Amino acid sequence: MASLNEPGSEPTPVIAIVAAMHEELSAVLAQMPDERRTRIAGRDFWVGHLQGQPVVAVLSRIGKVAAAITATVLLERFGVRAIVFTGVAGGLAPGVKVGDMVVATRLLQHDLDASPIFPKYEVPLSGHARFATDTAISDALAAASVELLRDPAALLGHQVVEDFNLRAPRLHRGLIVSGDRFVSTAAESDALRRALPDALAVEMEGAAVAQVCHDYGVPFAAVRTISDRADDDAHRDFTRFVSVVASRYSVALVERWLATLP
Ligand code: SAH
């Protein structure tokens, strides 16, 4: 792992892989044979190859602003042509269980409200509340995810499947909502379900990155493993789930997807 940047020697990273948590980024970096570090805005951007594809991998840190800064640097300084966000999320819709995956079709900021001047949730002056993801990348991620979830024990081992009760995990596609809160009470997740009945999952970064990518006209996709039900038990086993289940899902999924690219 050399640090930075002899001019002219870097491959052009075409795809950015962004994770919100350390455990996930380390799993991605472990599969990159040649990563080189560039430090910008206090973040380490790892440029190299994954499955033979030129990529840059980075930890966004947690929250919408942190994620938006990270996305802007990826677009401005690395000229990436697509951003894929992987991470964990709390399940909101009934039937979105721990161990399931969600590929976003749209993302919305559930804590944005400039009403009555603008409609609730709408990003002022953009005309949008729900930002669409790229269909081709999302379709490919969804296909890879269905394949992965068919046999979680093949990836995680039987004991982990048993420990986290990951029987028959499913892929869901639809709305993911983001906000600067770790939603960890039943009262709060009930309120979100009432306000946004079609929301499948809640997290803290995706909609911010979707907004940045929309403004730059660059494709964006997001895939999240459900780590909790955004209720009073949301803290339980969270860290272990991220390192033992979600990070392995993320890297396996991204690798499967990259392997299908020309
Ligand atoms: N207690 C954890 C909190 C991390 S924040 C810790 O100490 O590490 C949660 C991270 O996972 C964020 O990146 C967010 O995007 C996602 N996430 C998972 N479950 C969530 C939930 N119920 N509400 C909001 N974000 C959630």
PDB file of C-alpha atoms and ligand atoms in Angstrom:
ATOM      1  CA  MET A   1       0.000   0.000   0.000  1.00  0.00           C
ATOM      2  CA  ALA A   2       1.927   3.003  -1.198  1.00  0.00           C
ATOM      3  CA  SER A   3       0.612   6.390  -0.320  1.00  0.00           C
ATOM      4  CA  LEU A   4      -0.371   8.602  -3.122  1.00  0.00           C
ATOM      5  CA  ASN A   5      -0.112   9.868  -6.265  1.00  0.00           C
ATOM      6  CA  GLU A   6       2.759   9.924  -8.616  1.00  0.00           C
ATOM      7  CA  PRO A   7       1.167  12.014 -11.342  1.00  0.00           C
ATOM      8  CA  GLY A   8       0.308  10.054 -14.443  1.00  0.00           C
ATOM      9  CA  SER A   9       0.670   6.665 -12.778  1.00  0.00           C
ATOM     10  CA  GLU A  10      -2.881   6.268 -11.503  1.00  0.00           C
ATOM     11  CA  PRO A  11      -5.436   4.249 -13.418  1.00  0.00           C
ATOM     12  CA  THR A  12      -8.607   6.231 -14.060  1.00  0.00           C
ATOM     13  CA  PRO A  13     -11.139   4.888 -11.596  1.00  0.00           C
ATOM     14  CA  VAL A  14     -14.393   4.427 -13.417  1.00  0.00           C
ATOM     15  CA  ILE A  15     -16.505   3.178 -10.551  1.00  0.00           C
ATOM     16  CA  ALA A  16     -16.615   4.341  -6.957  1.00  0.00           C
ATOM     17  CA  ILE A  17     -17.497   1.900  -4.196  1.00  0.00           C
ATOM     18  CA  VAL A  18     -18.588   3.760  -1.082  1.00  0.00           C
ATOM     19  CA  ALA A  19     -19.183   2.216   2.330  1.00  0.00           C
ATOM     20  CA  ALA A  20     -20.332   3.969   5.487  1.00  0.00           C
ATOM     21  CA  MET A  21     -18.571   1.692   7.938  1.00  0.00           C
ATOM     22  CA  HIS A  22     -14.991   0.478   8.458  1.00  0.00           C
ATOM     23  CA  GLU A  23     -15.825  -3.215   8.545  1.00  0.00           C
ATOM     24  CA  GLU A  24     -17.281  -3.038   5.057  1.00  0.00           C
ATOM     25  CA  LEU A  25     -14.533  -0.989   3.512  1.00  0.00           C
ATOM     26  CA  SER A  26     -11.858  -3.344   4.896  1.00  0.00           C
ATOM     27  CA  ALA A  27     -13.615  -6.287   3.276  1.00  0.00           C
ATOM     28  CA  VAL A  28     -13.508  -4.467  -0.082  1.00  0.00           C
ATOM     29  CA  LEU A  29      -9.863  -3.406   0.319  1.00  0.00           C
ATOM     30  CA  ALA A  30      -8.876  -6.973   1.158  1.00  0.00           C
ATOM     31  CA  GLN A  31      -9.904  -7.899  -2.395  1.00  0.00           C
ATOM     32  CA  MET A  32      -8.012  -5.045  -4.091  1.00  0.00           C
ATOM     33  CA  PRO A  33      -4.493  -6.226  -4.916  1.00  0.00           C
ATOM     34  CA  ASP A  34      -2.986  -2.866  -5.854  1.00  0.00           C
ATOM     35  CA  GLU A  35      -4.745  -0.136  -3.920  1.00  0.00           C
ATOM     36  CA  ARG A  36      -3.017   3.220  -3.490  1.00  0.00           C
ATOM     37  CA  ARG A  37      -4.145   5.811  -1.000  1.00  0.00           C
ATOM     38  CA  THR A  38      -4.977   9.441  -1.728  1.00  0.00           C
ATOM     39  CA  ARG A  39      -5.979  11.541   1.252  1.00  0.00           C
ATOM     40  CA  ILE A  40      -8.474  14.353   0.624  1.00  0.00           C
ATOM     41  CA  ALA A  41     -10.698  16.146   3.141  1.00  0.00           C
ATOM     42  CA  GLY A  42      -9.592  13.761   5.871  1.00  0.00           C
ATOM     43  CA  ARG A  43     -10.741  10.736   3.918  1.00  0.00           C
ATOM     44  CA  ASP A  44      -8.666   7.937   2.407  1.00  0.00           C
ATOM     45  CA  PHE A  45      -9.573   7.246  -1.223  1.00  0.00           C
ATOM     46  CA  TRP A  46      -8.202   3.856  -2.321  1.00  0.00           C
ATOM     47  CA  VAL A  47      -7.548   3.680  -6.058  1.00  0.00           C
ATOM     48  CA  GLY A  48      -6.938   0.273  -7.616  1.00  0.00           C
ATOM     49  CA  HIS A  49      -8.687  -2.711  -9.148  1.00  0.00           C
ATOM     50  CA  LEU A  50     -11.455  -4.992  -8.007  1.00  0.00           C
ATOM     51  CA  GLN A  51     -12.266  -7.957 -10.255  1.00  0.00           C
ATOM     52  CA  GLY A  52      -9.977  -6.322 -12.835  1.00  0.00           C
ATOM     53  CA  GLN A  53     -12.105  -3.145 -12.967  1.00  0.00           C
ATOM     54  CA  PRO A  54     -10.557   0.222 -12.122  1.00  0.00           C
ATOM     55  CA  VAL A  55     -12.268   1.437  -8.958  1.00  0.00           C
ATOM     56  CA  VAL A  56     -11.884   3.861  -6.102  1.00  0.00           C
ATOM     57  CA  ALA A  57     -13.098   2.682  -2.700  1.00  0.00           C
ATOM     58  CA  VAL A  58     -13.756   5.041   0.172  1.00  0.00           C
ATOM     59  CA  LEU A  59     -15.334   5.283   3.590  1.00  0.00           C
ATOM     60  CA  SER A  60     -17.957   8.012   3.468  1.00  0.00           C
ATOM     61  CA  ARG A  61     -18.344   8.153   7.234  1.00  0.00           C
ATOM     62  CA  ILE A  62     -21.804   8.306   8.723  1.00  0.00           C
ATOM     63  CA  GLY A  63     -24.496  10.873   7.924  1.00  0.00           C
ATOM     64  CA  LYS A  64     -25.769  12.870   4.973  1.00  0.00           C
ATOM     65  CA  VAL A  65     -23.231  15.684   4.968  1.00  0.00           C
ATOM     66  CA  ALA A  66     -20.263  13.308   5.293  1.00  0.00           C
ATOM     67  CA  ALA A  67     -21.653  11.238   2.435  1.00  0.00           C
ATOM     68  CA  ALA A  68     -22.298  14.291   0.234  1.00  0.00           C
ATOM     69  CA  ILE A  69     -18.726  15.557   0.738  1.00  0.00           C
ATOM     70  CA  THR A  70     -17.359  12.135  -0.167  1.00  0.00           C
ATOM     71  CA  ALA A  71     -19.490  11.923  -3.306  1.00  0.00           C
ATOM     72  CA  THR A  72     -18.469  15.403  -4.433  1.00  0.00           C
ATOM     73  CA  VAL A  73     -14.765  14.607  -4.065  1.00  0.00           C
ATOM     74  CA  LEU A  74     -15.257  11.366  -6.031  1.00  0.00           C
ATOM     75  CA  LEU A  75     -16.890  13.295  -8.862  1.00  0.00           C
ATOM     76  CA  GLU A  76     -14.646  16.369  -8.877  1.00  0.00           C
ATOM     77  CA  ARG A  77     -11.243  14.880  -8.117  1.00  0.00           C
ATOM     78  CA  PHE A  78     -11.511  11.322  -9.407  1.00  0.00           C
ATOM     79  CA  GLY A  79     -13.959  11.872 -12.275  1.00  0.00           C
ATOM     80  CA  VAL A  80     -15.794   8.643 -11.460  1.00  0.00           C
ATOM     81  CA  ARG A  81     -18.540   7.643 -13.890  1.00  0.00           C
ATOM     82  CA  ALA A  82     -20.736   5.844 -11.371  1.00  0.00           C
ATOM     83  CA  ILE A  83     -21.094   5.605  -7.602  1.00  0.00           C
ATOM     84  CA  VAL A  84     -22.324   2.498  -5.805  1.00  0.00           C
ATOM     85  CA  PHE A  85     -23.112   2.723  -2.109  1.00  0.00           C
ATOM     86  CA  THR A  86     -23.087  -0.410   0.028  1.00  0.00           C
ATOM     87  CA  GLY A  87     -24.003  -0.572   3.661  1.00  0.00           C
ATOM     88  CA  VAL A  88     -26.558  -1.615   6.230  1.00  0.00           C
ATOM     89  CA  ALA A  89     -29.999  -0.219   6.969  1.00  0.00           C
ATOM     90  CA  GLY A  90     -32.943  -0.623   9.280  1.00  0.00           C
ATOM     91  CA  GLY A  91     -35.946  -2.481   7.840  1.00  0.00           C
ATOM     92  CA  LEU A  92     -39.165  -0.423   7.840  1.00  0.00           C
ATOM     93  CA  ALA A  93     -41.768  -2.151   5.670  1.00  0.00           C
ATOM     94  CA  PRO A  94     -43.313  -5.295   7.136  1.00  0.00           C
ATOM     95  CA  GLY A  95     -41.472  -8.286   5.718  1.00  0.00           C
ATOM     96  CA  VAL A  96     -38.125  -6.506   5.314  1.00  0.00           C
ATOM     97  CA  LYS A  97     -36.190  -8.668   7.764  1.00  0.00           C
ATOM     98  CA  VAL A  98     -32.708  -8.735   9.244  1.00  0.00           C
ATOM     99  CA  GLY A  99     -30.466 -10.433   6.675  1.00  0.00           C
ATOM    100  CA  ASP A 100     -32.585  -9.333   3.685  1.00  0.00           C
ATOM    101  CA  MET A 101     -31.146  -6.963   1.102  1.00  0.00           C
ATOM    102  CA  VAL A 102     -32.652  -3.861  -0.465  1.00  0.00           C
ATOM    103  CA  VAL A 103     -31.638  -2.391  -3.824  1.00  0.00           C
ATOM    104  CA  ALA A 104     -32.958   1.172  -4.026  1.00  0.00           C
ATOM    105  CA  THR A 105     -35.060   2.334  -6.947  1.00  0.00           C
ATOM    106  CA  ARG A 106     -35.436   5.785  -5.358  1.00  0.00           C
ATOM    107  CA  LEU A 107     -34.126   7.602  -2.294  1.00  0.00           C
ATOM    108  CA  LEU A 108     -35.621  10.396  -0.197  1.00  0.00           C
ATOM    109  CA  GLN A 109     -34.434  12.471   2.785  1.00  0.00           C
ATOM    110  CA  HIS A 110     -36.990  11.751   5.490  1.00  0.00           C
ATOM    111  CA  ASP A 111     -35.765  14.606   7.721  1.00  0.00           C
ATOM    112  CA  LEU A 112     -35.950  17.329   5.052  1.00  0.00           C
ATOM    113  CA  ASP A 113     -38.963  19.621   5.407  1.00  0.00           C
ATOM    114  CA  ALA A 114     -39.035  23.174   4.025  1.00  0.00           C
ATOM    115  CA  SER A 115     -42.846  23.260   4.008  1.00  0.00           C
ATOM    116  CA  PRO A 116     -44.949  25.274   3.503  1.00  0.00           C
ATOM    117  CA  ILE A 117     -42.565  27.031   1.105  1.00  0.00           C
ATOM    118  CA  PHE A 118     -41.753  23.732  -0.626  1.00  0.00           C
ATOM    119  CA  PRO A 119     -43.569  20.406  -0.416  1.00  0.00           C
ATOM    120  CA  LYS A 120     -42.434  18.243   2.501  1.00  0.00           C
ATOM    121  CA  TYR A 121     -39.311  16.161   1.620  1.00  0.00           C
ATOM    122  CA  GLU A 122     -38.629  18.133  -1.571  1.00  0.00           C
ATOM    123  CA  VAL A 123     -35.051  19.351  -1.975  1.00  0.00           C
ATOM    124  CA  PRO A 124     -35.671  23.097  -2.330  1.00  0.00           C
ATOM    125  CA  LEU A 125     -35.322  24.406  -5.889  1.00  0.00           C
ATOM    126  CA  SER A 126     -34.626  20.949  -7.313  1.00  0.00           C
ATOM    127  CA  GLY A 127     -38.268  19.945  -7.825  1.00  0.00           C
ATOM    128  CA  HIS A 128     -37.429  16.462  -6.466  1.00  0.00           C
ATOM    129  CA  ALA A 129     -38.100  14.605  -3.256  1.00  0.00           C
ATOM    130  CA  ARG A 130     -37.355  11.133  -4.611  1.00  0.00           C
ATOM    131  CA  PHE A 131     -34.114  10.679  -6.519  1.00  0.00           C
ATOM    132  CA  ALA A 132     -34.029   7.749  -8.921  1.00  0.00           C
ATOM    133  CA  THR A 133     -31.145   5.311  -9.097  1.00  0.00           C
ATOM    134  CA  ASP A 134     -29.561   4.019 -12.291  1.00  0.00           C
ATOM    135  CA  THR A 135     -31.682   1.193 -13.679  1.00  0.00           C
ATOM    136  CA  ALA A 136     -28.961  -0.830 -15.397  1.00  0.00           C
ATOM    137  CA  ILE A 137     -26.624  -0.896 -12.380  1.00  0.00           C
ATOM    138  CA  SER A 138     -29.504  -1.534  -9.978  1.00  0.00           C
ATOM    139  CA  ASP A 139     -30.807  -4.413 -12.128  1.00  0.00           C
ATOM    140  CA  ALA A 140     -27.350  -5.972 -12.204  1.00  0.00           C
ATOM    141  CA  LEU A 141     -26.899  -5.576  -8.433  1.00  0.00           C
ATOM    142  CA  ALA A 142     -30.334  -7.063  -7.844  1.00  0.00           C
ATOM    143  CA  ALA A 143     -29.535 -10.082 -10.015  1.00  0.00           C
ATOM    144  CA  ALA A 144     -26.260 -10.623  -8.144  1.00  0.00           C
ATOM    145  CA  SER A 145     -28.067 -10.261  -4.835  1.00  0.00           C
ATOM    146  CA  VAL A 146     -30.754 -12.827  -5.663  1.00  0.00           C
ATOM    147  CA  GLU A 147     -28.004 -15.293  -6.532  1.00  0.00           C
ATOM    148  CA  LEU A 148     -26.136 -14.582  -3.305  1.00  0.00           C
ATOM    149  CA  LEU A 149     -29.210 -14.885  -1.089  1.00  0.00           C
ATOM    150  CA  ARG A 150     -30.140 -18.246  -2.570  1.00  0.00           C
ATOM    151  CA  ASP A 151     -27.483 -19.861  -0.386  1.00  0.00           C
ATOM    152  CA  PRO A 152     -26.237 -17.572   2.401  1.00  0.00           C
ATOM    153  CA  ALA A 153     -24.503 -20.482   4.150  1.00  0.00           C
ATOM    154  CA  ALA A 154     -22.180 -20.918   1.166  1.00  0.00           C
ATOM    155  CA  LEU A 155     -20.773 -17.482   1.924  1.00  0.00           C
ATOM    156  CA  LEU A 156     -21.224 -17.166   5.679  1.00  0.00           C
ATOM    157  CA  GLY A 157     -21.115 -20.707   6.980  1.00  0.00           C
ATOM    158  CA  HIS A 158     -23.919 -22.587   8.735  1.00  0.00           C
ATOM    159  CA  GLN A 159     -23.131 -21.286  12.221  1.00  0.00           C
ATOM    160  CA  VAL A 160     -23.568 -17.620  11.215  1.00  0.00           C
ATOM    161  CA  VAL A 161     -26.793 -18.420   9.364  1.00  0.00           C
ATOM    162  CA  GLU A 162     -27.980 -20.156  12.534  1.00  0.00           C
ATOM    163  CA  ASP A 163     -26.796 -17.381  14.903  1.00  0.00           C
ATOM    164  CA  PHE A 164     -28.572 -14.631  12.987  1.00  0.00           C
ATOM    165  CA  ASN A 165     -31.493 -16.791  11.896  1.00  0.00           C
ATOM    166  CA  LEU A 166     -30.890 -15.936   8.243  1.00  0.00           C
ATOM    167  CA  ARG A 167     -33.291 -18.442   6.756  1.00  0.00           C
ATOM    168  CA  ALA A 168     -34.679 -17.631   3.323  1.00  0.00           C
ATOM    169  CA  PRO A 169     -33.371 -14.058   3.084  1.00  0.00           C
ATOM    170  CA  ARG A 170     -34.999 -12.004   0.328  1.00  0.00           C
ATOM    171  CA  LEU A 171     -34.152  -9.161  -1.997  1.00  0.00           C
ATOM    172  CA  HIS A 172     -36.484  -6.136  -2.006  1.00  0.00           C
ATOM    173  CA  ARG A 173     -36.480  -3.238  -4.444  1.00  0.00           C
ATOM    174  CA  GLY A 174     -38.005   0.180  -3.833  1.00  0.00           C
ATOM    175  CA  LEU A 175     -37.727   3.334  -1.763  1.00  0.00           C
ATOM    176  CA  ILE A 176     -34.924   3.817   0.771  1.00  0.00           C
ATOM    177  CA  VAL A 177     -35.120   6.840   3.065  1.00  0.00           C
ATOM    178  CA  SER A 178     -32.168   8.621   4.651  1.00  0.00           C
ATOM    179  CA  GLY A 179     -31.804  11.033   7.546  1.00  0.00           C
ATOM    180  CA  ASP A 180     -29.354  12.118  10.207  1.00  0.00           C
ATOM    181  CA  ARG A 181     -30.738   9.803  12.870  1.00  0.00           C
ATOM    182  CA  PHE A 182     -30.049   6.224  13.843  1.00  0.00           C
ATOM    183  CA  VAL A 183     -33.685   5.103  14.084  1.00  0.00           C
ATOM    184  CA  SER A 184     -33.765   2.866  17.125  1.00  0.00           C
ATOM    185  CA  THR A 185     -37.202   3.096  18.710  1.00  0.00           C
ATOM    186  CA  ALA A 186     -40.451   1.469  17.666  1.00  0.00           C
ATOM    187  CA  ALA A 187     -42.173   4.847  18.042  1.00  0.00           C
ATOM    188  CA  GLU A 188     -39.882   6.457  15.515  1.00  0.00           C
ATOM    189  CA  SER A 189     -40.033   3.664  12.977  1.00  0.00           C
ATOM    190  CA  ASP A 190     -43.851   3.578  13.320  1.00  0.00           C
ATOM    191  CA  ALA A 191     -43.952   7.300  12.586  1.00  0.00           C
ATOM    192  CA  LEU A 192     -41.774   6.824   9.501  1.00  0.00           C
ATOM    193  CA  ARG A 193     -43.978   3.968   8.271  1.00  0.00           C
ATOM    194  CA  ARG A 194     -47.070   6.152   8.658  1.00  0.00           C
ATOM    195  CA  ALA A 195     -45.482   9.152   6.909  1.00  0.00           C
ATOM    196  CA  LEU A 196     -43.854   7.149   4.109  1.00  0.00           C
ATOM    197  CA  PRO A 197     -45.758   3.872   3.728  1.00  0.00           C
ATOM    198  CA  ASP A 198     -43.745   2.738   0.706  1.00  0.00           C
ATOM    199  CA  ALA A 199     -40.345   3.122   2.405  1.00  0.00           C
ATOM    200  CA  LEU A 200     -38.593  -0.241   2.625  1.00  0.00           C
ATOM    201  CA  ALA A 201     -35.604   0.749   4.740  1.00  0.00           C
ATOM    202  CA  VAL A 202     -33.972   3.633   6.584  1.00  0.00           C
ATOM    203  CA  GLU A 203     -30.314   4.641   6.693  1.00  0.00           C
ATOM    204  CA  MET A 204     -28.210   7.793   6.989  1.00  0.00           C
ATOM    205  CA  GLU A 205     -26.397   8.479   3.686  1.00  0.00           C
ATOM    206  CA  GLY A 206     -27.972   7.198   0.473  1.00  0.00           C
ATOM    207  CA  ALA A 207     -30.343  10.024  -0.423  1.00  0.00           C
ATOM    208  CA  ALA A 208     -27.557  12.587   0.025  1.00  0.00           C
ATOM    209  CA  VAL A 209     -25.318  10.770  -2.453  1.00  0.00           C
ATOM    210  CA  ALA A 210     -28.287  10.362  -4.805  1.00  0.00           C
ATOM    211  CA  GLN A 211     -28.826  14.128  -4.757  1.00  0.00           C
ATOM    212  CA  VAL A 212     -25.162  14.868  -5.501  1.00  0.00           C
ATOM    213  CA  CYS A 213     -25.099  12.330  -8.352  1.00  0.00           C
ATOM    214  CA  HIS A 214     -28.319  13.770  -9.744  1.00  0.00           C
ATOM    215  CA  ASP A 215     -26.820  17.272  -9.817  1.00  0.00           C
ATOM    216  CA  TYR A 216     -23.715  15.961 -11.623  1.00  0.00           C
ATOM    217  CA  GLY A 217     -25.691  13.706 -13.977  1.00  0.00           C
ATOM    218  CA  VAL A 218     -23.726  10.628 -12.872  1.00  0.00           C
ATOM    219  CA  PRO A 219     -25.346   7.196 -12.329  1.00  0.00           C
ATOM    220  CA  PHE A 220     -25.870   6.103  -8.739  1.00  0.00           C
ATOM    221  CA  ALA A 221     -26.987   2.839  -7.146  1.00  0.00           C
ATOM    222  CA  ALA A 222     -27.426   1.742  -3.545  1.00  0.00           C
ATOM    223  CA  VAL A 223     -27.638  -1.672  -1.940  1.00  0.00           C
ATOM    224  CA  ARG A 224     -28.180  -2.212   1.765  1.00  0.00           C
ATOM    225  CA  THR A 225     -28.247  -5.288   3.958  1.00  0.00           C
ATOM    226  CA  ILE A 226     -30.892  -5.079   6.684  1.00  0.00           C
ATOM    227  CA  SER A 227     -29.057  -5.055  10.021  1.00  0.00           C
ATOM    228  CA  ASP A 228     -31.984  -4.215  12.325  1.00  0.00           C
ATOM    229  CA  ARG A 229     -35.675  -3.346  12.311  1.00  0.00           C
ATOM    230  CA  ALA A 230     -35.145   0.310  13.360  1.00  0.00           C
ATOM    231  CA  ASP A 231     -36.918  -0.498  16.632  1.00  0.00           C
ATOM    232  CA  ASP A 232     -35.994  -0.774  20.297  1.00  0.00           C
ATOM    233  CA  ASP A 233     -33.726  -3.754  19.548  1.00  0.00           C
ATOM    234  CA  ALA A 234     -31.821  -1.955  16.787  1.00  0.00           C
ATOM    235  CA  HIS A 235     -28.582  -1.791  18.782  1.00  0.00           C
ATOM    236  CA  ARG A 236     -28.424  -5.461  19.602  1.00  0.00           C
ATOM    237  CA  ASP A 237     -25.706  -7.332  17.712  1.00  0.00           C
ATOM    238  CA  PHE A 238     -25.376  -4.424  15.264  1.00  0.00           C
ATOM    239  CA  THR A 239     -21.569  -4.345  15.152  1.00  0.00           C
ATOM    240  CA  ARG A 240     -21.172  -8.098  14.950  1.00  0.00           C
ATOM    241  CA  PHE A 241     -23.805  -8.297  12.211  1.00  0.00           C
ATOM    242  CA  VAL A 242     -21.954  -5.685  10.159  1.00  0.00           C
ATOM    243  CA  SER A 243     -18.620  -7.480  10.332  1.00  0.00           C
ATOM    244  CA  VAL A 244     -19.848 -11.072  10.129  1.00  0.00           C
ATOM    245  CA  VAL A 245     -22.745 -10.770   7.670  1.00  0.00           C
ATOM    246  CA  ALA A 246     -23.181  -7.402   5.952  1.00  0.00           C
ATOM    247  CA  SER A 247     -19.569  -6.754   5.012  1.00  0.00           C
ATOM    248  CA  ARG A 248     -19.284 -10.208   3.439  1.00  0.00           C
ATOM    249  CA  TYR A 249     -22.537  -9.745   1.546  1.00  0.00           C
ATOM    250  CA  SER A 250     -21.405  -6.342   0.279  1.00  0.00           C
ATOM    251  CA  VAL A 251     -18.066  -7.408  -1.054  1.00  0.00           C
ATOM    252  CA  ALA A 252     -19.411 -10.617  -2.594  1.00  0.00           C
ATOM    253  CA  LEU A 253     -22.185  -8.672  -4.277  1.00  0.00           C
ATOM    254  CA  VAL A 254     -19.946  -5.934  -5.638  1.00  0.00           C
ATOM    255  CA  GLU A 255     -17.475  -8.527  -6.917  1.00  0.00           C
ATOM    256  CA  ARG A 256     -20.200 -10.518  -8.652  1.00  0.00           C
ATOM    257  CA  TRP A 257     -21.521  -7.370 -10.263  1.00  0.00           C
ATOM    258  CA  LEU A 258     -18.088  -6.114 -11.387  1.00  0.00           C
ATOM    259  CA  ALA A 259     -17.319  -9.536 -12.854  1.00  0.00           C
ATOM    260  CA  THR A 260     -20.276  -9.116 -15.235  1.00  0.00           C
ATOM    261  CA  LEU A 261     -18.992  -5.793 -16.645  1.00  0.00           C
ATOM    262  CA  PRO A 262     -17.097  -5.732 -19.943  1.00  0.00           C
TER     263      PRO A 262
HETATM  264  N1  SAH B   1     -24.662   1.994  16.845  1.00  0.00           N
HETATM  265  C1  SAH B   1     -23.943   2.034  15.591  1.00  0.00           C
HETATM  266  C2  SAH B   1     -24.508   3.176  14.820  1.00  0.00           C
HETATM  267  C3  SAH B   1     -23.901   3.388  13.485  1.00  0.00           C
HETATM  268  S1  SAH B   1     -24.899   4.446  12.596  1.00  0.00           S
HETATM  269  C4  SAH B   1     -22.470   2.150  15.874  1.00  0.00           C
HETATM  270  O1  SAH B   1     -22.146   2.567  16.975  1.00  0.00           O
HETATM  271  O2  SAH B   1     -21.628   1.800  15.043  1.00  0.00           O
HETATM  272  C5  SAH B   1     -25.707   3.334  11.580  1.00  0.00           C
HETATM  273  C6  SAH B   1     -25.123   3.130  10.214  1.00  0.00           C
HETATM  274  O3  SAH B   1     -25.839   2.079   9.613  1.00  0.00           O
HETATM  275  C7  SAH B   1     -25.329   4.319   9.293  1.00  0.00           C
HETATM  276  O4  SAH B   1     -24.287   4.346   8.350  1.00  0.00           O
HETATM  277  C8  SAH B   1     -26.696   4.060   8.647  1.00  0.00           C
HETATM  278  O5  SAH B   1     -26.697   4.363   7.272  1.00  0.00           O
HETATM  279  C9  SAH B   1     -26.941   2.558   8.842  1.00  0.00           C
HETATM  280  N2  SAH B   1     -28.133   2.145   9.598  1.00  0.00           N
HETATM  281  C10 SAH B   1     -28.369   0.863   9.965  1.00  0.00           C
HETATM  282  N3  SAH B   1     -29.501   0.767  10.682  1.00  0.00           N
HETATM  283  C11 SAH B   1     -30.016   2.019  10.765  1.00  0.00           C
HETATM  284  C12 SAH B   1     -31.167   2.553  11.407  1.00  0.00           C
HETATM  285  N4  SAH B   1     -31.991   1.786  12.103  1.00  0.00           N
HETATM  286  N5  SAH B   1     -31.394   3.894  11.311  1.00  0.00           N
HETATM  287  C13 SAH B   1     -30.535   4.667  10.630  1.00  0.00           C
HETATM  288  N6  SAH B   1     -29.416   4.215  10.017  1.00  0.00           N
HETATM  289  C14 SAH B   1     -29.145   2.899  10.071  1.00  0.00           C
END
